[in-house]
Amino acid sequence: MRADTRLPPYLPYPRFLLQTDLTQTAKLLYALLLDRATLSQANGWLDEGGRIYLVFPIEKIAAALDRSSMTVKTALSELEDAGLIERRRSGFSKPNRIYVKLPPDGQKFFQTTDRNPSFIEKENCPLTTWVTQK
């Protein structure tokens, strides 16, 4: 990559997920839901309490993740049990509303992470290799 290289579309992956005891599917699903929540935020999808919600049917989530509907249901339950999402029924034969939540200690986590950015150790990326491949 170079300074002017255009990046392909990507999902932001919250760092706190690295320390959670969730399956990889649940972690990926949370990143996808967080990305969709920003779209809902931009479109003004707010409930009567002013909370952002998204509507994302299980079949569409399964297609986006290339997983079965059952796997997606399990991952949604896992995220709900972890307190990272909340699902509310919208009515008969309507998809649930999904509310994406941040971890309870999220503010503390974000402050810590911002002060300690990740880095690549010299052993993992020797300067001589990088310079010769440039």
Short mmCIF file of C-alpha atoms in Angstrom, two decimals, residues 39-107:
data_model
loop_
_atom_site.label_atom_id
_atom_site.label_comp_id
_atom_site.label_asym_id
_atom_site.label_seq_id
_atom_site.Cartn_x
_atom_site.Cartn_y
_atom_site.Cartn_z
CA LEU A 39 -26.17 3.72 8.80
CA SER A 40 -29.30 3.80 10.98
CA GLN A 41 -27.84 6.78 12.83
CA ALA A 42 -27.27 8.63 9.53
CA ASN A 43 -30.84 7.81 8.42
CA GLY A 44 -32.37 8.95 11.70
CA TRP A 45 -33.79 5.58 12.77
CA LEU A 46 -34.62 6.47 16.35
CA ASP A 47 -37.22 4.99 18.64
CA GLU A 48 -39.51 7.03 20.88
CA GLY A 49 -36.74 7.14 23.52
CA GLY A 50 -34.19 8.55 21.06
CA ARG A 51 -32.19 5.29 20.82
CA ILE A 52 -30.77 4.16 17.49
CA TYR A 53 -32.10 0.84 16.23
CA LEU A 54 -31.64 -1.24 13.14
CA VAL A 55 -33.78 -3.71 11.27
CA PHE A 56 -31.76 -6.57 9.85
CA PRO A 57 -33.65 -9.82 9.19
CA ILE A 58 -31.87 -13.03 10.14
CA GLU A 59 -31.90 -14.28 6.54
CA LYS A 60 -30.07 -11.15 5.37
CA ILE A 61 -27.55 -11.38 8.21
CA ALA A 62 -26.94 -15.03 7.31
CA ALA A 63 -26.34 -14.07 3.68
CA ALA A 64 -24.00 -11.21 4.63
CA LEU A 65 -21.92 -13.47 6.91
CA ASP A 66 -22.22 -16.57 4.70
CA ARG A 67 -23.54 -18.53 7.68
CA SER A 68 -26.71 -20.50 8.33
CA SER A 69 -29.75 -18.91 9.96
CA MET A 70 -29.26 -21.16 12.98
CA THR A 71 -25.65 -20.00 13.40
CA VAL A 72 -26.80 -16.38 13.20
CA LYS A 73 -29.53 -17.00 15.80
CA THR A 74 -26.96 -18.54 18.12
CA ALA A 75 -24.57 -15.60 17.63
CA LEU A 76 -27.39 -13.09 18.26
CA SER A 77 -28.27 -14.88 21.50
CA GLU A 78 -24.61 -14.87 22.48
CA LEU A 79 -24.39 -11.11 21.92
CA GLU A 80 -27.62 -10.55 23.80
CA ASP A 81 -26.40 -12.65 26.75
CA ALA A 82 -23.16 -10.61 26.77
CA GLY A 83 -25.19 -7.39 26.93
CA LEU A 84 -23.89 -6.12 23.59
CA ILE A 85 -27.26 -6.04 21.81
CA GLU A 86 -30.92 -5.88 22.70
CA ARG A 87 -33.69 -7.23 20.52
CA ARG A 88 -37.27 -5.99 20.65
CA ARG A 89 -40.25 -7.35 18.80
CA SER A 90 -41.79 -4.94 16.30
CA GLY A 91 -45.07 -6.74 15.83
CA PHE A 92 -46.58 -9.76 14.17
CA SER A 93 -44.46 -11.01 11.23
CA LYS A 94 -42.19 -7.94 11.38
CA PRO A 95 -38.44 -8.25 11.97
CA ASN A 96 -37.14 -7.41 15.44
CA ARG A 97 -35.51 -4.10 16.18
CA ILE A 98 -31.88 -4.55 17.17
CA TYR A 99 -30.22 -2.08 19.51
CA VAL A 100 -26.43 -2.21 19.49
CA LYS A 101 -24.90 -1.49 22.87
CA LEU A 102 -21.40 -0.60 23.97
CA PRO A 103 -19.76 -2.49 26.83
CA PRO A 104 -20.64 -1.20 30.32
CA ASP A 105 -17.05 -0.07 30.90
CA GLY A 106 -16.80 1.27 27.37
CA GLN A 107 -15.83 4.83 28.29
#
